[in-house]
Coordinates of C-alpha atoms and ligand atoms in Angstrom, one line a residue:
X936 CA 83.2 -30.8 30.6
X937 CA 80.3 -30.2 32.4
X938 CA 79.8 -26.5 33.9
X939 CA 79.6 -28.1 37.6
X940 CA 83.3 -29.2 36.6
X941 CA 84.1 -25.9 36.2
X942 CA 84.1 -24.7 39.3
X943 CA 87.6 -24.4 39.1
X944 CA 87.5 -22.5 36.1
X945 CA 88.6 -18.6 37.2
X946 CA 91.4 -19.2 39.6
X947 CA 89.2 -21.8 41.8
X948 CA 85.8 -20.2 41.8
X949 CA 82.4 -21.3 41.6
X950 CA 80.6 -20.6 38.1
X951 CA 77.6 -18.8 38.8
X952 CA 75.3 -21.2 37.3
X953 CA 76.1 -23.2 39.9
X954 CA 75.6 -20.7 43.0
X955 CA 72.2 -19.6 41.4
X956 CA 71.2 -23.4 41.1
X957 CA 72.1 -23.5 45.2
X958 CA 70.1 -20.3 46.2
X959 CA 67.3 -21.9 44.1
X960 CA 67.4 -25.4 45.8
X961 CA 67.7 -23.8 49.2
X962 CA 65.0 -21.4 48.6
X963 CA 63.0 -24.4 47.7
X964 CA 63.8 -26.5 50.8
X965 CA 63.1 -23.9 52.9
X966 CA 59.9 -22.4 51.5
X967 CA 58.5 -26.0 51.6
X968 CA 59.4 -26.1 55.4
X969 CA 58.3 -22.8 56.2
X970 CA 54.5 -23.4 54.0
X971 CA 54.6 -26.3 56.8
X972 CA 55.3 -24.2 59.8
X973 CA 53.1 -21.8 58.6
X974 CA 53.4 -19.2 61.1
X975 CA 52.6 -15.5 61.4
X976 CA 55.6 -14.4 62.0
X977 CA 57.7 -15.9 59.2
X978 CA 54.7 -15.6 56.9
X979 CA 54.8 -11.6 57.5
X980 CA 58.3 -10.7 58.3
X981 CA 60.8 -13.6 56.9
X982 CA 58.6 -14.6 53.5
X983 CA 56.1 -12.0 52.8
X984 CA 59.0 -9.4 54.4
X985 CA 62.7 -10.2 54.0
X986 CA 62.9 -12.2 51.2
X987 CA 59.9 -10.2 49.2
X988 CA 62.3 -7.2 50.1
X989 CA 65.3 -8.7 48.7
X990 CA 63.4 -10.6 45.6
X991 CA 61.4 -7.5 44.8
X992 CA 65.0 -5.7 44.7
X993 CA 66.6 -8.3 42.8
X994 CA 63.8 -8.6 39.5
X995 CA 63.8 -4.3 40.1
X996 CA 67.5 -4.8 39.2
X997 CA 67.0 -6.8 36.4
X998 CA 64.3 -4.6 35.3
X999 CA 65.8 -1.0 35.4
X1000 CA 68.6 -2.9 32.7
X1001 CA 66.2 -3.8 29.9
X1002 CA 65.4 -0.3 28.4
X1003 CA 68.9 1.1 28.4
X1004 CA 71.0 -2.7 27.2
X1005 CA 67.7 -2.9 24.4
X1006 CA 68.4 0.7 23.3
X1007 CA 72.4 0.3 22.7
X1008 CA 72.3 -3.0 21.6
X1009 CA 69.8 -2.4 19.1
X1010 CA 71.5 0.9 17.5
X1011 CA 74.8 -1.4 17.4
X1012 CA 72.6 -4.3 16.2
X1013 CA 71.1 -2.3 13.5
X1014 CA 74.3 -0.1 12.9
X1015 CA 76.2 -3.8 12.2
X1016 CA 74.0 -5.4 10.2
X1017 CA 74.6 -1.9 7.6
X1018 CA 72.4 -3.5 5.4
X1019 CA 68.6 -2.2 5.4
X1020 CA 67.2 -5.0 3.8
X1021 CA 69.1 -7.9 5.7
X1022 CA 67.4 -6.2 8.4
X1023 CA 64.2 -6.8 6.9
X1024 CA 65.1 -10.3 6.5
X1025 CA 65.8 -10.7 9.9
X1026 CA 62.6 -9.2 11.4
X1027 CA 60.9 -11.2 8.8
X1028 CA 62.2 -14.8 10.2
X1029 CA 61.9 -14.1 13.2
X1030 CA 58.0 -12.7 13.2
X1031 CA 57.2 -16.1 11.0
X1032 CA 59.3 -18.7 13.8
X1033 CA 57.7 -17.0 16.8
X1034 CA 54.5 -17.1 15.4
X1035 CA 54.8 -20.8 13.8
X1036 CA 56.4 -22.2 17.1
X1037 CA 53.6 -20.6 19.7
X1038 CA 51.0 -21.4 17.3
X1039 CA 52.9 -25.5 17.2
X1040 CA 53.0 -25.2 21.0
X1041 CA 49.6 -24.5 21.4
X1042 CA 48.4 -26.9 19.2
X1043 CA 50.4 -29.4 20.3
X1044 CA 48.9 -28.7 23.8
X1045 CA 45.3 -29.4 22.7
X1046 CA 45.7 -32.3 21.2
X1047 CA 47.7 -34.0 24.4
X1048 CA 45.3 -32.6 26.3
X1049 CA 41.6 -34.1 24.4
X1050 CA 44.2 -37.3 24.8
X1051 CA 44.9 -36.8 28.5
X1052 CA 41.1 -35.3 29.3
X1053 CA 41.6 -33.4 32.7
X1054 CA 39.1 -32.0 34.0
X1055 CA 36.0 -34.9 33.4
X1056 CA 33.5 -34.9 36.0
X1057 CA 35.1 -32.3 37.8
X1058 CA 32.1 -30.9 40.5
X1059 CA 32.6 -26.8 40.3
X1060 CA 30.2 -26.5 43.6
X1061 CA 32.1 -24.8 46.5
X1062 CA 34.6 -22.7 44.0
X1063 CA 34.9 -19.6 44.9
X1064 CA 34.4 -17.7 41.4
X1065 CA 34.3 -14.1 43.1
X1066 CA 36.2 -11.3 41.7
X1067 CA 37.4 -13.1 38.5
X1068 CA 36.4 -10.5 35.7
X1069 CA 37.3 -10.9 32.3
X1070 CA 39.5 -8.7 29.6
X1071 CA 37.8 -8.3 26.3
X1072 CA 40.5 -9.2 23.3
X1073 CA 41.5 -5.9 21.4
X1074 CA 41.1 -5.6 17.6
X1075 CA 44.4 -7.0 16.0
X1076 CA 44.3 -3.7 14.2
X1077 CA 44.7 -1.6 17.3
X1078 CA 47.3 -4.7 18.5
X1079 CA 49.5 -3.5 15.3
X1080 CA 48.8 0.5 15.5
X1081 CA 50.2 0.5 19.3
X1082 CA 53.5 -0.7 17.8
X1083 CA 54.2 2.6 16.8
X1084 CA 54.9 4.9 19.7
X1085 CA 53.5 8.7 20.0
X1086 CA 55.6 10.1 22.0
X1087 CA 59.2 7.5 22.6
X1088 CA 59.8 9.2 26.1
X1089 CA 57.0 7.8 27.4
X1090 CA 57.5 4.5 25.2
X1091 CA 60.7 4.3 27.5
X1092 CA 59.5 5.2 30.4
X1093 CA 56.8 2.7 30.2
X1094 CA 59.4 0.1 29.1
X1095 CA 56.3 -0.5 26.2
X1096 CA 59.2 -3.2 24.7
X1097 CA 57.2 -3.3 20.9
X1098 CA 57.6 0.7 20.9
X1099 CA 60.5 0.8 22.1
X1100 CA 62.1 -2.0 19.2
X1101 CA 60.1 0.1 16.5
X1102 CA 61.9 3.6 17.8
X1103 CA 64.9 2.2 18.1
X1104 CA 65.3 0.2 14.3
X1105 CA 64.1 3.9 12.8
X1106 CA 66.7 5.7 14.5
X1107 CA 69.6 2.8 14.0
X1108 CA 68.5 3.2 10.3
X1109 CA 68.9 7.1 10.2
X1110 CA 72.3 6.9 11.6
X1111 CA 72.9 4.2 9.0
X1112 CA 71.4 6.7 6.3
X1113 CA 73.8 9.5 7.5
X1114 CA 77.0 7.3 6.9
X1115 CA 80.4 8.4 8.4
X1116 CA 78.9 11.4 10.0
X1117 CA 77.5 9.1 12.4
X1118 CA 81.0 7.5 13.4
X1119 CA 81.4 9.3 17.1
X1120 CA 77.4 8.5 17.9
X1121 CA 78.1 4.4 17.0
X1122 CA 81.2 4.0 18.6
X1123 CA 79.6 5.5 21.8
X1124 CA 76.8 3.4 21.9
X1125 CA 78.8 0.7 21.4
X1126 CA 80.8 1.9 24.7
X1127 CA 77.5 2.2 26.3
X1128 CA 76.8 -1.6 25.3
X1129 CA 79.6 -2.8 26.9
X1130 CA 78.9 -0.8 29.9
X1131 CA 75.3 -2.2 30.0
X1132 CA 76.6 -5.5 29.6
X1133 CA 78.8 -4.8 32.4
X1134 CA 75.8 -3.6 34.3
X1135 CA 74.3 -6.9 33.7
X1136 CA 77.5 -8.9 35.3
X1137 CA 76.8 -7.0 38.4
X1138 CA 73.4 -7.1 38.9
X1139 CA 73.7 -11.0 38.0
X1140 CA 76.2 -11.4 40.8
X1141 CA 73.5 -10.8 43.1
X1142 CA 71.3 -13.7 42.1
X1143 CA 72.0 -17.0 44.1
X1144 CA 70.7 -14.2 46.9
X1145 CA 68.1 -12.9 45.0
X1146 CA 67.0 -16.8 43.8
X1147 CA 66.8 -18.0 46.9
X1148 CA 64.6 -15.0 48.6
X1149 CA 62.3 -15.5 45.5
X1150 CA 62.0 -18.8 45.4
X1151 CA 61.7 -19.4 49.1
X1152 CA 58.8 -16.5 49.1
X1153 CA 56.7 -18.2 46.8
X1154 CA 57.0 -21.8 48.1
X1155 CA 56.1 -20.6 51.6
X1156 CA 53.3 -18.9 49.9
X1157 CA 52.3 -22.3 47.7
X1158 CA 50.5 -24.7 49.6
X1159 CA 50.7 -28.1 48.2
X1160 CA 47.2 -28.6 49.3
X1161 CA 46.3 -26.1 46.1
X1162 CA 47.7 -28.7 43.9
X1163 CA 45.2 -31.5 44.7
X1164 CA 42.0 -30.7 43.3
X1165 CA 43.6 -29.6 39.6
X1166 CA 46.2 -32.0 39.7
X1167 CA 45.3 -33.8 35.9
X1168 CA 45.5 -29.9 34.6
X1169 CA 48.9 -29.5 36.7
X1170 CA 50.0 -33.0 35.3
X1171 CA 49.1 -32.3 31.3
X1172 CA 50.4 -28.8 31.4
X1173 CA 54.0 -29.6 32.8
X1174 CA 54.1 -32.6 30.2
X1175 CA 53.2 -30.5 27.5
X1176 CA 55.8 -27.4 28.8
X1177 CA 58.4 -30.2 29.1
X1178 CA 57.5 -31.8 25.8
X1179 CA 57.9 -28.6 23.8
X1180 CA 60.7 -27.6 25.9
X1181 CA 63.2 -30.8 25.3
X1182 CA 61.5 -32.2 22.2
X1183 CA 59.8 -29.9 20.1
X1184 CA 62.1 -26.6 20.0
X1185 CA 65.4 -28.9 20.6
X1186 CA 64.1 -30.5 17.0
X1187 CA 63.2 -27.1 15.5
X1188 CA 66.4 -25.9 16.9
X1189 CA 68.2 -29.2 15.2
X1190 CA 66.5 -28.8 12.0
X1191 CA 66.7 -25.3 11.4
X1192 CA 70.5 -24.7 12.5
X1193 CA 71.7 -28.2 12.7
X1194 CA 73.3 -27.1 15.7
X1195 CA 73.5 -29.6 18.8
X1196 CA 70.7 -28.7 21.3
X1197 CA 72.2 -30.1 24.0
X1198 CA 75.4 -27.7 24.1
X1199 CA 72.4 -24.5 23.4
X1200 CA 70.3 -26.6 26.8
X1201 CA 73.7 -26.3 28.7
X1202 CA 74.2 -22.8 27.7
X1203 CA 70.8 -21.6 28.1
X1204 CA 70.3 -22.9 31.9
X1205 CA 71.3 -19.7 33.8
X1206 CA 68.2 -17.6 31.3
X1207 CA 65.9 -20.3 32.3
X1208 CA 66.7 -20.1 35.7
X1209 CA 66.5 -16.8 35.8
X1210 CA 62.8 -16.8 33.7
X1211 CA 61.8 -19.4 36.1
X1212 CA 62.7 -17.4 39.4
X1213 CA 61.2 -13.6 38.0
X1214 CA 58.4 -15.4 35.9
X1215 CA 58.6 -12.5 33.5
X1216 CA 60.2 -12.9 30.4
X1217 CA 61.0 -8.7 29.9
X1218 CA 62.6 -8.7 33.6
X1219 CA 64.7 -12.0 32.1
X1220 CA 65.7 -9.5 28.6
X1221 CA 69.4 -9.0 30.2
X1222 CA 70.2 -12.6 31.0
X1223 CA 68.9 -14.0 27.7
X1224 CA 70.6 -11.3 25.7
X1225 CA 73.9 -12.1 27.2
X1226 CA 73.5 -15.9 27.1
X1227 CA 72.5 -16.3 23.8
X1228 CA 75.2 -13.5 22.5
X1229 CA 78.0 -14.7 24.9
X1230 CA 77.7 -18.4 25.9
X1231 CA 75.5 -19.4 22.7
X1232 CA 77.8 -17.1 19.9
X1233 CA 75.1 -15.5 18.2
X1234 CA 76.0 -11.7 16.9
X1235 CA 74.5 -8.7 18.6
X1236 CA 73.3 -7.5 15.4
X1237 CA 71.0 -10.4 15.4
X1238 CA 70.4 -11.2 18.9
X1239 CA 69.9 -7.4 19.8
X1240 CA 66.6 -7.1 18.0
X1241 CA 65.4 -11.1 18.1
X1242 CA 65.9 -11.3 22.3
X1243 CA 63.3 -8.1 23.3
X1244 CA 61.1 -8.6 20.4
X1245 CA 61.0 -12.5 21.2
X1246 CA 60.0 -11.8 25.1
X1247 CA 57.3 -9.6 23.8
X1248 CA 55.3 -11.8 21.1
X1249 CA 56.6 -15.0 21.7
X1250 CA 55.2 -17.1 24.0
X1251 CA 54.9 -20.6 23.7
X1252 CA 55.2 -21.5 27.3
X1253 CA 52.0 -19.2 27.6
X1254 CA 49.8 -20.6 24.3
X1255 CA 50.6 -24.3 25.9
X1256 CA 49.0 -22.8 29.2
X1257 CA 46.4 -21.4 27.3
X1258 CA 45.6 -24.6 25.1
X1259 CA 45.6 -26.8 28.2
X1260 CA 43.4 -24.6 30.7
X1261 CA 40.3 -24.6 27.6
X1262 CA 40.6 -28.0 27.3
X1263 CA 40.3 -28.6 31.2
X1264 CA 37.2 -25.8 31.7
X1265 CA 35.7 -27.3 28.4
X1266 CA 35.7 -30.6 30.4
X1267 CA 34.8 -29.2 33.6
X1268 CA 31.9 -27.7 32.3
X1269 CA 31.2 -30.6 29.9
X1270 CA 31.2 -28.6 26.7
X1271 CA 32.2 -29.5 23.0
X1272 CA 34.2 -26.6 21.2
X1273 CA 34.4 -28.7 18.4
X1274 CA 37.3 -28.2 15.5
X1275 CA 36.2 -24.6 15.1
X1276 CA 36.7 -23.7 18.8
X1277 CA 40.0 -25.0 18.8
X1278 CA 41.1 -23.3 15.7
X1279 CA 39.7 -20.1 17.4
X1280 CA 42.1 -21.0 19.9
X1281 CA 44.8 -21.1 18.8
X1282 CA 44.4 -17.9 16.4
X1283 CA 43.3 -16.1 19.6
X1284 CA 46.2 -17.4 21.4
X1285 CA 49.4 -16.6 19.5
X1286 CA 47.5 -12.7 18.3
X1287 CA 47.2 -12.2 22.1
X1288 CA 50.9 -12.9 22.4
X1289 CA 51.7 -10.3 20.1
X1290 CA 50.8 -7.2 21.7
X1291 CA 50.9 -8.5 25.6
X1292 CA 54.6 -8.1 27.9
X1293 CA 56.4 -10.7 29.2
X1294 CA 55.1 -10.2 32.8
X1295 CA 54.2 -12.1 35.8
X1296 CA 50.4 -14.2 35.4
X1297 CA 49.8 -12.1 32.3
X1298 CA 48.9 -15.5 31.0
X1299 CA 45.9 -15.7 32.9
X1300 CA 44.4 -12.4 31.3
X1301 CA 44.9 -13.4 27.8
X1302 CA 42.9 -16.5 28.9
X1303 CA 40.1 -14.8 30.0
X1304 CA 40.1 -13.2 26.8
X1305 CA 40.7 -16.7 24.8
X1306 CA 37.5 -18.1 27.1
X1307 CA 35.5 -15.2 26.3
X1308 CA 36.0 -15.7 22.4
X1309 CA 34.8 -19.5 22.4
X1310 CA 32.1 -18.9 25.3
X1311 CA 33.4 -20.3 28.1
X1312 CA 32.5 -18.9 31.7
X1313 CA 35.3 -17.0 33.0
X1314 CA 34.9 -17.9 36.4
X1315 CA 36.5 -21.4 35.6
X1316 CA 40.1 -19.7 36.2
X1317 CA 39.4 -19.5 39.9
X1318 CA 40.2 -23.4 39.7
X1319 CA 43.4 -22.0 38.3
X1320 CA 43.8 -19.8 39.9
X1321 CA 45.8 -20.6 43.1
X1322 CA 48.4 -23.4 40.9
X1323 CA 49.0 -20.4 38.7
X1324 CA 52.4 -18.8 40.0
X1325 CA 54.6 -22.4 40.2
X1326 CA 52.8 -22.8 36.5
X1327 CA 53.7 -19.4 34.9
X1328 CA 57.7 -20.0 36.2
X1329 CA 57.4 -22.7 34.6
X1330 CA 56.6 -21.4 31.7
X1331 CA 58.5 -18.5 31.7
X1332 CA 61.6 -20.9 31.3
X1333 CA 60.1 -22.5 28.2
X1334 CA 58.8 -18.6 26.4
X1335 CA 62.8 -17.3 26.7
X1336 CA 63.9 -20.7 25.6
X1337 CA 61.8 -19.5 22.3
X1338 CA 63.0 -16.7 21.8
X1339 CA 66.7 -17.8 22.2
X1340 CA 65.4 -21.0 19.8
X1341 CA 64.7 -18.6 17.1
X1342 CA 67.2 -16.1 17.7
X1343 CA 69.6 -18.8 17.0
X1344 CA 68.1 -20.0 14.0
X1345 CA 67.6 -17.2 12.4
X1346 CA 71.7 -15.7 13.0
X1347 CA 72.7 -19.4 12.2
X1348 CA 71.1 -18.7 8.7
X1349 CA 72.4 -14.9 8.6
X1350 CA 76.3 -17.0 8.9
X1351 CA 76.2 -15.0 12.4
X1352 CA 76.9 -17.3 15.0
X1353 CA 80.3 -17.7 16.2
X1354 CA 80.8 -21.5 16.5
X1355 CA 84.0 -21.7 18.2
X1356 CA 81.8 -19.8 20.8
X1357 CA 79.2 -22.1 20.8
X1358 CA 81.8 -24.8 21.4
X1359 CA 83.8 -23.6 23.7
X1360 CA 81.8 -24.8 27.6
X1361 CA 83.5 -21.9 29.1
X1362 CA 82.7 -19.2 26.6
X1363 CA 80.9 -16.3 28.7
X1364 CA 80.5 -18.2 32.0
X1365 CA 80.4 -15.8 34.8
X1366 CA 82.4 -16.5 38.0
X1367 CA 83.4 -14.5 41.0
X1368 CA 86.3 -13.3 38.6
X1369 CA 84.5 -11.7 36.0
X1370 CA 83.9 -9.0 38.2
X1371 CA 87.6 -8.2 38.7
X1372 CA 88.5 -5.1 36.8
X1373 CA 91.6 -6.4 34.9
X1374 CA 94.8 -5.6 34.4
X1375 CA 95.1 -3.1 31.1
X1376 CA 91.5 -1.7 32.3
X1377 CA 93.3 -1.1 35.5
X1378 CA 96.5 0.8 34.3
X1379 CA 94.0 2.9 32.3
X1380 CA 92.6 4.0 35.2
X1381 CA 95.4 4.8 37.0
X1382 CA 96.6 7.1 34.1
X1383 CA 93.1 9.0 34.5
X1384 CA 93.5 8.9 38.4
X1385 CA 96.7 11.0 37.9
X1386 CA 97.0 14.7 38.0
X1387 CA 97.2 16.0 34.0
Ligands
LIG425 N1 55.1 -14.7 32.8 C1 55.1 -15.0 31.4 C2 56.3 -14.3 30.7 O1 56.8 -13.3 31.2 C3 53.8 -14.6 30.8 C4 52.7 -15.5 31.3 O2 52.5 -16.6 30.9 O3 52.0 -15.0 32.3 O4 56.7 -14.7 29.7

């Protein structure tokens, strides 16, 4: 049964999947018409006002979840794996997989890109370069000190994900350590999950509005005419996302779990959509955490530490990004990195993904600090520059796809993923109803409502 089919599923309502994938189409349709209109008014007050309002609201939302769902989740993560060294394990798998699959990714990109060879003969004069500065690449010492946080208020506060992970497994082990005394402190965190994951129902009921204000903001904002003069780095880019997206994780995910990657694609399309409409992986946390726990079947205990710490340092929609762009400026400015370069790369590539947040066009600063390492000119990103945003949604979708890739694997090979969840098409899809309180948690309620 396909989820369009299910629309009927929840006493005749629309799945959300299918609501969002509206908002997004309509957003799309009408940004496109509105780019063409291109007048003051709608570019100020509808586009850049309205629907920024509503968008802006929408990926706040989304936002002001991750800290507090990563927090419980992770104490009951840690709390329900109970074993200190299975825990070790598990960060262990999943450091190596993200690493191996950005550092794949990347490669990958290169080497269809010398192939594809954008950016040949490419005339720089008339670009404006102004204003495009570079970031130099911190020491992968200092990269691996931030992790641990000086003070873990302002950790939270920042939402500094890395910190906040590292925090979070030290305390989940100290409750551990203290045994039974720590019973009233689980079980309410484990309330507190629920509630989170509640939190995340509501907030995601919003986004077939929230979708469509985002999506028709930036395609009023995206003029096709931007498109033209980079259209072989546009082309090779997108073929390489794609490529890595459907082929290459689908056959790690095959290989590694032998589960079917076309059920996990299903299951994974509201995340995506969601990465693809916020372009920031961190703002995404909620969504992937609940598809990959609820629709895919993978425990909490895994899924609570693989999802954040994926969205932080794995990124291989990004390293693609990254792989493609040097190959184009190389080209545009006709020089030969050689093997070496490449290697440098890469390596530069997948440590800049380590200490840098899933954010909007964060991307495009770790490039500047990949093109600074093998000596290209910074300014080349101005080409770049204005395709950037429709690129980094893009890739967005295919970094959380990662991180749910790998959070799979690795509970598939823990024996933690629940298959007659995975299974199951209708496991954890959201429709109007699963906002209803029901019935038992509404008799409850009406106990507390009453005078004692
Ligand atoms: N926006 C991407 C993310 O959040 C990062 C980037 O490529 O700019 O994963």
């Amino acid at each position: 049964m396909t989820e369009a089919a299910t629309t009927t599923h929840g006493g005749g309502k629309m799945s959300l999947t299918v609501k969002v994938l509206i908002g997004m189409g309509a957003g799309l349709v009408l940004g496109v018409i509105f780019n063409m209109i291109d007048s003051d008014f709608i570019n100020t007050h509808i586009a850049g006002g309205l629907f920024a309002m509503i968008g802006k609201m929408f990926v706040n939302a989304l936002k002001m979840l991750v800290v507090p769902l990563v927090f419980f989740s992770l104490i009951c993560g840690v709390t329900g794996i109970g074993d200190i060294r299975v825990l070790g394990r598990v960060g262990g798998k999943s450091l190596v997989l993200y690493l191996f699959t950005t550092a794949l990714a990347i490669s990958i990109a290169i080497l269809l890109a010398l192939a594809v060879g954008p950016g040949v003969g490419f005339n720089m004069e008339g670009v404006d370069t102004s204003g495009i500065t570079g970031k130099e690449a911190p020491s992968v010492w200092n990269v691996f000190a931030a992790i641990v946080p000086t003070n873990p208020v302002a950790a939270f506060a920042n939402g500094d994900m890395l910190q906040v992970i590292f925090y979070t497994v030290v305390l989940g082990v100290a409750v551990l350590m203290l045994g039974g005394k720590s019973k009233p402190f689980i079980e309410a965190c484990e309330y507190m999950n629920e509630v989170m994951m509640k939190v995340v129902t509501i907030v995601m009921a919003a986004a077939p509005i929230g979708v469509f204000c985002l999506i028709a903001k930036t395609f009023t904002e995206q003029g096709i005419e931007l498109f033209g003069p980079v259209l072989a780095y546009v082309i090779t880019l997108v073929v390489a996302l794609f490529l890595h997206l459907f082929v290459t994780l689908m056959i790690i995910l095959k290989v590694f779990s032998g589960l079917n990657p076309f059920i996990f694609m299903k299951k994974m399309r509201p995340a995506q959509i969601f990465a693809f409409s916020t372009a920031s992986s961190n703002a995404t946390i909620p969504v992937t955490l609940r598809s990959v726990t609820e629709r895919v079947g993978v425990d909490n205990s895994v899924a609570s530490f693989c999802v954040p710490f994926g969205a932080t340092i794995n990124m291989d929609g990004t390293a693609i990004m990254q792989g493609v762009a040097t190959v184009f400026l190389a080209n545009v400015y006709g020089i030969d990195l050689g093997l070496g370069g490449y290697i440098t790369v890469i390596a530069m590539a997948v440590l800049a993904s380590i200490g840098t947040a899933g954010v909007p066009g964060v991307g495009l600063v770790m490039l500047t600090m990949v093109l600074g390492q093998v000596g290209l000119p910074i300014e080349g990103i101005a080409l770049i520059l204005g395709v950037d945003r429709l690129m980094d949604m893009i890739r967005t979708a295919v970094n959380i796809t990662g991180d749910a890739v790998v959070s799979t694997i690795v509970a598939k090979g823990e024996g933690k993923v629940d298959m007659a969840v995975f299974n199951d098409p209708d496991a954890g899809l959201l429709t109007e109803s699963s906002l209803d309180i029901d019935e038992e948690a509404e008799r409850d309620l009406a106990q507390y409502a009453k005078p004692h």
